[in-house]
């Protein structure tokens, strides 16, 4: 078993998680007496009374650097947005409603996942209220997305649903490669065997798995489904540029990966993740999106493919289910 490494020093200024947010703090004491076999750090939060001093493990601490300060600010903005009273929802037309190829993402899943009961019996009102309360009390995650990535996703929607163009496939840098390249860069900032490294590896594996499951179910616009059928056939045959590509994560790139990330809050709400796990995942996804935002020219396609009339007719013909 590897000997735990002390990651922070006495009197070091750090960022420390308290609840959902990161706060500036200073390490007052270091003690190798953690229940997990590592180190414990006694921290004092800047501007807080000494009664709030706390003993924490290293998984709640972050180095005081520009990247982590940026993460702390992003978490703070997201928290304040999530605690504001939501605006009243009014009936409006959905974007893409005027196009035959508007988004069907989500609607197909919602229609297929409506709660049913055996023999068509009505559920009791109390049971419905209990289920709704249980859902509302689940930890929620809101991931801050940079404005530039939001604009790219809007452009992506317009290219597909209005201009009837497609993301070229296979992507030269597919989702799995993007995730791996982030992992290789980010792991240099973490200590081997640490809780932070373990979490990074879990997020890496989880993103790949989620992407493969979600791609065909919720990430495609209707106009892309014919292309998806053709892509499955191509990666199954594995010829030419498709050789070695064995799943959606090896074929689709940053555009579809970002579509999935903005859907993650809804996906996480369907799981049994506890609040602490949700907070850690949010931090990891915030860092990933910040990194992706710095590398958009590398990973996002500059030119969408125009489609011919034959493809448009196939997409309209209902052969893309």
PDB file of N, CA, C and O in Angstrom, residues 162-221:
ATOM      1  N   UNK A 162     -31.884  24.302 -39.251  1.00  0.00           N
ATOM      2  CA  UNK A 162     -32.302  25.333 -40.202  1.00  0.00           C
ATOM      3  C   UNK A 162     -31.578  25.211 -41.537  1.00  0.00           C
ATOM      4  O   UNK A 162     -32.192  25.274 -42.603  1.00  0.00           O
ATOM      5  N   UNK A 163     -30.256  25.047 -41.474  1.00  0.00           N
ATOM      6  CA  UNK A 163     -29.486  24.957 -42.715  1.00  0.00           C
ATOM      7  C   UNK A 163     -29.449  23.541 -43.275  1.00  0.00           C
ATOM      8  O   UNK A 163     -28.954  23.328 -44.391  1.00  0.00           O
ATOM      9  N   UNK A 164     -29.942  22.569 -42.478  1.00  0.00           N
ATOM     10  CA  UNK A 164     -29.980  21.169 -42.891  1.00  0.00           C
ATOM     11  C   UNK A 164     -28.588  20.679 -43.310  1.00  0.00           C
ATOM     12  O   UNK A 164     -28.416  20.018 -44.330  1.00  0.00           O
ATOM     13  N   UNK A 165     -27.616  21.028 -42.476  1.00  0.00           N
ATOM     14  CA  UNK A 165     -26.240  20.545 -42.640  1.00  0.00           C
ATOM     15  C   UNK A 165     -25.916  19.589 -41.502  1.00  0.00           C
ATOM     16  O   UNK A 165     -26.663  19.499 -40.518  1.00  0.00           O
ATOM     17  N   UNK A 166     -24.793  18.885 -41.618  1.00  0.00           N
ATOM     18  CA  UNK A 166     -24.430  17.865 -40.641  1.00  0.00           C
ATOM     19  C   UNK A 166     -22.990  18.038 -40.170  1.00  0.00           C
ATOM     20  O   UNK A 166     -22.128  18.514 -40.918  1.00  0.00           O
ATOM     21  N   UNK A 167     -22.748  17.626 -38.945  1.00  0.00           N
ATOM     22  CA  UNK A 167     -21.374  17.551 -38.447  1.00  0.00           C
ATOM     23  C   UNK A 167     -20.669  16.434 -39.218  1.00  0.00           C
ATOM     24  O   UNK A 167     -21.184  15.312 -39.284  1.00  0.00           O
ATOM     25  N   UNK A 168     -19.507  16.697 -39.807  1.00  0.00           N
ATOM     26  CA  UNK A 168     -18.812  15.647 -40.560  1.00  0.00           C
ATOM     27  C   UNK A 168     -18.414  14.480 -39.651  1.00  0.00           C
ATOM     28  O   UNK A 168     -17.936  14.692 -38.537  1.00  0.00           O
ATOM     29  N   UNK A 169     -18.644  13.282 -40.137  1.00  0.00           N
ATOM     30  CA  UNK A 169     -18.282  12.068 -39.407  1.00  0.00           C
ATOM     31  C   UNK A 169     -17.398  11.181 -40.282  1.00  0.00           C
ATOM     32  O   UNK A 169     -17.547  11.165 -41.500  1.00  0.00           O
ATOM     33  N   UNK A 170     -16.476  10.449 -39.645  1.00  0.00           N
ATOM     34  CA  UNK A 170     -16.150  10.475 -38.221  1.00  0.00           C
ATOM     35  C   UNK A 170     -15.378  11.727 -37.847  1.00  0.00           C
ATOM     36  O   UNK A 170     -14.605  12.247 -38.650  1.00  0.00           O
ATOM     37  N   UNK A 171     -15.580  12.209 -36.645  1.00  0.00           N
ATOM     38  CA  UNK A 171     -14.889  13.405 -36.179  1.00  0.00           C
ATOM     39  C   UNK A 171     -13.394  13.121 -36.077  1.00  0.00           C
ATOM     40  O   UNK A 171     -12.995  12.066 -35.572  1.00  0.00           O
ATOM     41  N   UNK A 172     -12.546  14.035 -36.539  1.00  0.00           N
ATOM     42  CA  UNK A 172     -11.098  13.818 -36.420  1.00  0.00           C
ATOM     43  C   UNK A 172     -10.644  13.722 -34.967  1.00  0.00           C
ATOM     44  O   UNK A 172      -9.675  13.033 -34.661  1.00  0.00           O
ATOM     45  N   UNK A 173     -11.347  14.430 -34.084  1.00  0.00           N
ATOM     46  CA  UNK A 173     -11.066  14.326 -32.642  1.00  0.00           C
ATOM     47  C   UNK A 173     -12.383  13.995 -31.947  1.00  0.00           C
ATOM     48  O   UNK A 173     -13.122  14.900 -31.524  1.00  0.00           O
ATOM     49  N   UNK A 174     -12.709  12.723 -31.843  1.00  0.00           N
ATOM     50  CA  UNK A 174     -13.996  12.318 -31.259  1.00  0.00           C
ATOM     51  C   UNK A 174     -14.040  12.503 -29.749  1.00  0.00           C
ATOM     52  O   UNK A 174     -13.031  12.801 -29.103  1.00  0.00           O
ATOM     53  N   UNK A 175     -15.220  12.300 -29.187  1.00  0.00           N
ATOM     54  CA  UNK A 175     -15.456  12.551 -27.767  1.00  0.00           C
ATOM     55  C   UNK A 175     -14.484  11.795 -26.871  1.00  0.00           C
ATOM     56  O   UNK A 175     -13.936  12.359 -25.919  1.00  0.00           O
ATOM     57  N   UNK A 176     -14.259  10.514 -27.157  1.00  0.00           N
ATOM     58  CA  UNK A 176     -13.356   9.735 -26.312  1.00  0.00           C
ATOM     59  C   UNK A 176     -11.945  10.301 -26.320  1.00  0.00           C
ATOM     60  O   UNK A 176     -11.258  10.315 -25.292  1.00  0.00           O
ATOM     61  N   UNK A 177     -11.491  10.785 -27.464  1.00  0.00           N
ATOM     62  CA  UNK A 177     -10.159  11.380 -27.554  1.00  0.00           C
ATOM     63  C   UNK A 177     -10.106  12.688 -26.773  1.00  0.00           C
ATOM     64  O   UNK A 177      -9.117  12.972 -26.073  1.00  0.00           O
ATOM     65  N   UNK A 178     -11.166  13.495 -26.871  1.00  0.00           N
ATOM     66  CA  UNK A 178     -11.215  14.754 -26.134  1.00  0.00           C
ATOM     67  C   UNK A 178     -11.127  14.491 -24.635  1.00  0.00           C
ATOM     68  O   UNK A 178     -10.348  15.130 -23.913  1.00  0.00           O
ATOM     69  N   UNK A 179     -11.912  13.534 -24.157  1.00  0.00           N
ATOM     70  CA  UNK A 179     -11.921  13.197 -22.733  1.00  0.00           C
ATOM     71  C   UNK A 179     -10.546  12.694 -22.298  1.00  0.00           C
ATOM     72  O   UNK A 179     -10.034  13.071 -21.240  1.00  0.00           O
ATOM     73  N   UNK A 180      -9.919  11.847 -23.114  1.00  0.00           N
ATOM     74  CA  UNK A 180      -8.594  11.310 -22.775  1.00  0.00           C
ATOM     75  C   UNK A 180      -7.529  12.405 -22.752  1.00  0.00           C
ATOM     76  O   UNK A 180      -6.647  12.407 -21.887  1.00  0.00           O
ATOM     77  N   UNK A 181      -7.591  13.334 -23.694  1.00  0.00           N
ATOM     78  CA  UNK A 181      -6.592  14.397 -23.737  1.00  0.00           C
ATOM     79  C   UNK A 181      -6.736  15.337 -22.538  1.00  0.00           C
ATOM     80  O   UNK A 181      -5.738  15.812 -21.991  1.00  0.00           O
ATOM     81  N   UNK A 182      -7.970  15.586 -22.127  1.00  0.00           N
ATOM     82  CA  UNK A 182      -8.175  16.368 -20.905  1.00  0.00           C
ATOM     83  C   UNK A 182      -7.608  15.619 -19.707  1.00  0.00           C
ATOM     84  O   UNK A 182      -6.916  16.201 -18.861  1.00  0.00           O
ATOM     85  N   UNK A 183      -7.874  14.322 -19.630  1.00  0.00           N
ATOM     86  CA  UNK A 183      -7.405  13.506 -18.516  1.00  0.00           C
ATOM     87  C   UNK A 183      -5.874  13.539 -18.429  1.00  0.00           C
ATOM     88  O   UNK A 183      -5.308  13.700 -17.341  1.00  0.00           O
ATOM     89  N   UNK A 184      -5.204  13.376 -19.559  1.00  0.00           N
ATOM     90  CA  UNK A 184      -3.740  13.344 -19.563  1.00  0.00           C
ATOM     91  C   UNK A 184      -3.155  14.674 -19.096  1.00  0.00           C
ATOM     92  O   UNK A 184      -2.128  14.704 -18.413  1.00  0.00           O
ATOM     93  N   UNK A 185      -3.802  15.764 -19.457  1.00  0.00           N
ATOM     94  CA  UNK A 185      -3.317  17.077 -19.026  1.00  0.00           C
ATOM     95  C   UNK A 185      -3.636  17.335 -17.564  1.00  0.00           C
ATOM     96  O   UNK A 185      -2.797  17.827 -16.803  1.00  0.00           O
ATOM     97  N   UNK A 186      -4.841  17.003 -17.144  1.00  0.00           N
ATOM     98  CA  UNK A 186      -5.279  17.298 -15.790  1.00  0.00           C
ATOM     99  C   UNK A 186      -4.596  16.417 -14.748  1.00  0.00           C
ATOM    100  O   UNK A 186      -4.344  16.861 -13.618  1.00  0.00           O
ATOM    101  N   UNK A 187      -4.258  15.177 -15.087  1.00  0.00           N
ATOM    102  CA  UNK A 187      -3.684  14.260 -14.095  1.00  0.00           C
ATOM    103  C   UNK A 187      -2.312  14.722 -13.618  1.00  0.00           C
ATOM    104  O   UNK A 187      -1.868  14.345 -12.523  1.00  0.00           O
ATOM    105  N   UNK A 188      -1.628  15.548 -14.435  1.00  0.00           N
ATOM    106  CA  UNK A 188      -0.325  16.071 -14.027  1.00  0.00           C
ATOM    107  C   UNK A 188      -0.447  17.012 -12.833  1.00  0.00           C
ATOM    108  O   UNK A 188       0.553  17.273 -12.149  1.00  0.00           O
ATOM    109  N   UNK A 189      -1.647  17.523 -12.584  1.00  0.00           N
ATOM    110  CA  UNK A 189      -1.868  18.453 -11.478  1.00  0.00           C
ATOM    111  C   UNK A 189      -2.302  17.737 -10.201  1.00  0.00           C
ATOM    112  O   UNK A 189      -2.560  18.385  -9.189  1.00  0.00           O
ATOM    113  N   UNK A 190      -2.416  16.417 -10.259  1.00  0.00           N
ATOM    114  CA  UNK A 190      -2.944  15.665  -9.122  1.00  0.00           C
ATOM    115  C   UNK A 190      -1.950  14.589  -8.680  1.00  0.00           C
ATOM    116  O   UNK A 190      -1.175  14.085  -9.474  1.00  0.00           O
ATOM    117  N   UNK A 191      -2.020  14.254  -7.401  1.00  0.00           N
ATOM    118  CA  UNK A 191      -1.115  13.263  -6.861  1.00  0.00           C
ATOM    119  C   UNK A 191      -1.656  11.858  -7.114  1.00  0.00           C
ATOM    120  O   UNK A 191      -2.840  11.588  -6.867  1.00  0.00           O
ATOM    121  N   UNK A 192      -0.800  10.943  -7.599  1.00  0.00           N
ATOM    122  CA  UNK A 192      -1.244   9.556  -7.821  1.00  0.00           C
ATOM    123  C   UNK A 192      -1.784   8.946  -6.531  1.00  0.00           C
ATOM    124  O   UNK A 192      -1.214   9.104  -5.458  1.00  0.00           O
ATOM    125  N   UNK A 193      -2.907   8.267  -6.644  1.00  0.00           N
ATOM    126  CA  UNK A 193      -3.503   7.616  -5.485  1.00  0.00           C
ATOM    127  C   UNK A 193      -4.353   8.509  -4.609  1.00  0.00           C
ATOM    128  O   UNK A 193      -4.971   8.041  -3.655  1.00  0.00           O
ATOM    129  N   UNK A 194      -4.411   9.816  -4.927  1.00  0.00           N
ATOM    130  CA  UNK A 194      -5.203  10.745  -4.120  1.00  0.00           C
ATOM    131  C   UNK A 194      -6.681  10.620  -4.475  1.00  0.00           C
ATOM    132  O   UNK A 194      -7.052  10.078  -5.515  1.00  0.00           O
ATOM    133  N   UNK A 195      -7.520  11.165  -3.592  1.00  0.00           N
ATOM    134  CA  UNK A 195      -8.959  11.145  -3.848  1.00  0.00           C
ATOM    135  C   UNK A 195      -9.286  11.940  -5.117  1.00  0.00           C
ATOM    136  O   UNK A 195     -10.187  11.574  -5.874  1.00  0.00           O
ATOM    137  N   UNK A 196      -8.545  13.034  -5.341  1.00  0.00           N
ATOM    138  CA  UNK A 196      -8.776  13.838  -6.549  1.00  0.00           C
ATOM    139  C   UNK A 196      -8.470  13.049  -7.814  1.00  0.00           C
ATOM    140  O   UNK A 196      -9.175  13.168  -8.806  1.00  0.00           O
ATOM    141  N   UNK A 197      -7.396  12.245  -7.773  1.00  0.00           N
ATOM    142  CA  UNK A 197      -7.044  11.434  -8.942  1.00  0.00           C
ATOM    143  C   UNK A 197      -8.089  10.349  -9.170  1.00  0.00           C
ATOM    144  O   UNK A 197      -8.486  10.078 -10.316  1.00  0.00           O
ATOM    145  N   UNK A 198      -8.535   9.724  -8.094  1.00  0.00           N
ATOM    146  CA  UNK A 198      -9.570   8.689  -8.224  1.00  0.00           C
ATOM    147  C   UNK A 198     -10.839   9.277  -8.840  1.00  0.00           C
ATOM    148  O   UNK A 198     -11.468   8.655  -9.709  1.00  0.00           O
ATOM    149  N   UNK A 199     -11.208  10.476  -8.401  1.00  0.00           N
ATOM    150  CA  UNK A 199     -12.410  11.113  -8.923  1.00  0.00           C
ATOM    151  C   UNK A 199     -12.241  11.441 -10.401  1.00  0.00           C
ATOM    152  O   UNK A 199     -13.170  11.251 -11.199  1.00  0.00           O
ATOM    153  N   UNK A 200     -11.070  11.921 -10.783  1.00  0.00           N
ATOM    154  CA  UNK A 200     -10.800  12.240 -12.188  1.00  0.00           C
ATOM    155  C   UNK A 200     -10.955  10.995 -13.057  1.00  0.00           C
ATOM    156  O   UNK A 200     -11.544  11.058 -14.145  1.00  0.00           O
ATOM    157  N   UNK A 201     -10.445   9.863 -12.585  1.00  0.00           N
ATOM    158  CA  UNK A 201     -10.560   8.623 -13.350  1.00  0.00           C
ATOM    159  C   UNK A 201     -12.014   8.176 -13.452  1.00  0.00           C
ATOM    160  O   UNK A 201     -12.451   7.669 -14.495  1.00  0.00           O
ATOM    161  N   UNK A 202     -12.777   8.361 -12.375  1.00  0.00           N
ATOM    162  CA  UNK A 202     -14.190   7.993 -12.407  1.00  0.00           C
ATOM    163  C   UNK A 202     -14.962   8.864 -13.395  1.00  0.00           C
ATOM    164  O   UNK A 202     -15.822   8.372 -14.138  1.00  0.00           O
ATOM    165  N   UNK A 203     -14.662  10.157 -13.401  1.00  0.00           N
ATOM    166  CA  UNK A 203     -15.340  11.071 -14.323  1.00  0.00           C
ATOM    167  C   UNK A 203     -14.989  10.723 -15.760  1.00  0.00           C
ATOM    168  O   UNK A 203     -15.857  10.735 -16.645  1.00  0.00           O
ATOM    169  N   UNK A 204     -13.740  10.389 -16.003  1.00  0.00           N
ATOM    170  CA  UNK A 204     -13.305  10.002 -17.350  1.00  0.00           C
ATOM    171  C   UNK A 204     -14.110   8.816 -17.852  1.00  0.00           C
ATOM    172  O   UNK A 204     -14.665   8.838 -18.964  1.00  0.00           O
ATOM    173  N   UNK A 205     -14.194   7.771 -17.035  1.00  0.00           N
ATOM    174  CA  UNK A 205     -14.934   6.570 -17.430  1.00  0.00           C
ATOM    175  C   UNK A 205     -16.424   6.857 -17.538  1.00  0.00           C
ATOM    176  O   UNK A 205     -17.105   6.389 -18.461  1.00  0.00           O
ATOM    177  N   UNK A 206     -16.957   7.655 -16.599  1.00  0.00           N
ATOM    178  CA  UNK A 206     -18.387   7.945 -16.595  1.00  0.00           C
ATOM    179  C   UNK A 206     -18.831   8.752 -17.804  1.00  0.00           C
ATOM    180  O   UNK A 206     -19.884   8.478 -18.381  1.00  0.00           O
ATOM    181  N   UNK A 207     -18.037   9.739 -18.202  1.00  0.00           N
ATOM    182  CA  UNK A 207     -18.385  10.549 -19.369  1.00  0.00           C
ATOM    183  C   UNK A 207     -18.446   9.695 -20.629  1.00  0.00           C
ATOM    184  O   UNK A 207     -19.355   9.844 -21.452  1.00  0.00           O
ATOM    185  N   UNK A 208     -17.491   8.800 -20.776  1.00  0.00           N
ATOM    186  CA  UNK A 208     -17.481   7.930 -21.958  1.00  0.00           C
ATOM    187  C   UNK A 208     -18.710   7.024 -21.970  1.00  0.00           C
ATOM    188  O   UNK A 208     -19.357   6.847 -23.015  1.00  0.00           O
ATOM    189  N   UNK A 209     -19.027   6.467 -20.831  1.00  0.00           N
ATOM    190  CA  UNK A 209     -20.173   5.557 -20.755  1.00  0.00           C
ATOM    191  C   UNK A 209     -21.480   6.302 -20.996  1.00  0.00           C
ATOM    192  O   UNK A 209     -22.340   5.843 -21.760  1.00  0.00           O
ATOM    193  N   UNK A 210     -21.643   7.466 -20.361  1.00  0.00           N
ATOM    194  CA  UNK A 210     -22.846   8.263 -20.544  1.00  0.00           C
ATOM    195  C   UNK A 210     -23.012   8.646 -22.010  1.00  0.00           C
ATOM    196  O   UNK A 210     -24.121   8.629 -22.544  1.00  0.00           O
ATOM    197  N   UNK A 211     -21.909   9.030 -22.648  1.00  0.00           N
ATOM    198  CA  UNK A 211     -21.990   9.494 -24.027  1.00  0.00           C
ATOM    199  C   UNK A 211     -22.490   8.387 -24.944  1.00  0.00           C
ATOM    200  O   UNK A 211     -23.370   8.605 -25.786  1.00  0.00           O
ATOM    201  N   UNK A 212     -21.948   7.182 -24.799  1.00  0.00           N
ATOM    202  CA  UNK A 212     -22.364   6.070 -25.652  1.00  0.00           C
ATOM    203  C   UNK A 212     -23.832   5.718 -25.452  1.00  0.00           C
ATOM    204  O   UNK A 212     -24.533   5.363 -26.407  1.00  0.00           O
ATOM    205  N   UNK A 213     -24.295   5.819 -24.220  1.00  0.00           N
ATOM    206  CA  UNK A 213     -25.692   5.493 -23.938  1.00  0.00           C
ATOM    207  C   UNK A 213     -26.628   6.601 -24.441  1.00  0.00           C
ATOM    208  O   UNK A 213     -27.682   6.339 -25.026  1.00  0.00           O
ATOM    209  N   UNK A 214     -26.213   7.854 -24.235  1.00  0.00           N
ATOM    210  CA  UNK A 214     -27.105   8.978 -24.527  1.00  0.00           C
ATOM    211  C   UNK A 214     -27.157   9.364 -26.004  1.00  0.00           C
ATOM    212  O   UNK A 214     -28.168   9.917 -26.457  1.00  0.00           O
ATOM    213  N   UNK A 215     -26.093   9.083 -26.760  1.00  0.00           N
ATOM    214  CA  UNK A 215     -26.003   9.604 -28.125  1.00  0.00           C
ATOM    215  C   UNK A 215     -27.241   9.286 -28.950  1.00  0.00           C
ATOM    216  O   UNK A 215     -27.898  10.173 -29.489  1.00  0.00           O
ATOM    217  N   UNK A 216     -27.574   8.014 -29.084  1.00  0.00           N
ATOM    218  CA  UNK A 216     -28.707   7.636 -29.919  1.00  0.00           C
ATOM    219  C   UNK A 216     -30.057   7.928 -29.308  1.00  0.00           C
ATOM    220  O   UNK A 216     -31.072   7.963 -29.999  1.00  0.00           O
ATOM    221  N   UNK A 217     -30.087   8.157 -27.996  1.00  0.00           N
ATOM    222  CA  UNK A 217     -31.367   8.362 -27.311  1.00  0.00           C
ATOM    223  C   UNK A 217     -31.793   9.825 -27.236  1.00  0.00           C
ATOM    224  O   UNK A 217     -32.964  10.151 -27.479  1.00  0.00           O
ATOM    225  N   UNK A 218     -30.869  10.718 -26.871  1.00  0.00           N
ATOM    226  CA  UNK A 218     -31.281  12.094 -26.586  1.00  0.00           C
ATOM    227  C   UNK A 218     -30.392  13.173 -27.199  1.00  0.00           C
ATOM    228  O   UNK A 218     -30.700  14.361 -27.051  1.00  0.00           O
ATOM    229  N   UNK A 219     -29.300  12.826 -27.846  1.00  0.00           N
ATOM    230  CA  UNK A 219     -28.357  13.855 -28.298  1.00  0.00           C
ATOM    231  C   UNK A 219     -28.503  14.228 -29.766  1.00  0.00           C
ATOM    232  O   UNK A 219     -27.831  15.152 -30.229  1.00  0.00           O
ATOM    233  N   UNK A 220     -29.348  13.524 -30.489  1.00  0.00           N
ATOM    234  CA  UNK A 220     -29.459  13.770 -31.929  1.00  0.00           C
ATOM    235  C   UNK A 220     -30.703  14.584 -32.265  1.00  0.00           C
ATOM    236  O   UNK A 220     -31.775  14.378 -31.686  1.00  0.00           O
ATOM    237  N   UNK A 221     -30.544  15.507 -33.214  1.00  0.00           N
ATOM    238  CA  UNK A 221     -31.709  16.143 -33.803  1.00  0.00           C
ATOM    239  C   UNK A 221     -32.305  15.176 -34.829  1.00  0.00           C
ATOM    240  O   UNK A 221     -31.625  14.286 -35.345  1.00  0.00           O
TER     241      UNK A 221
END
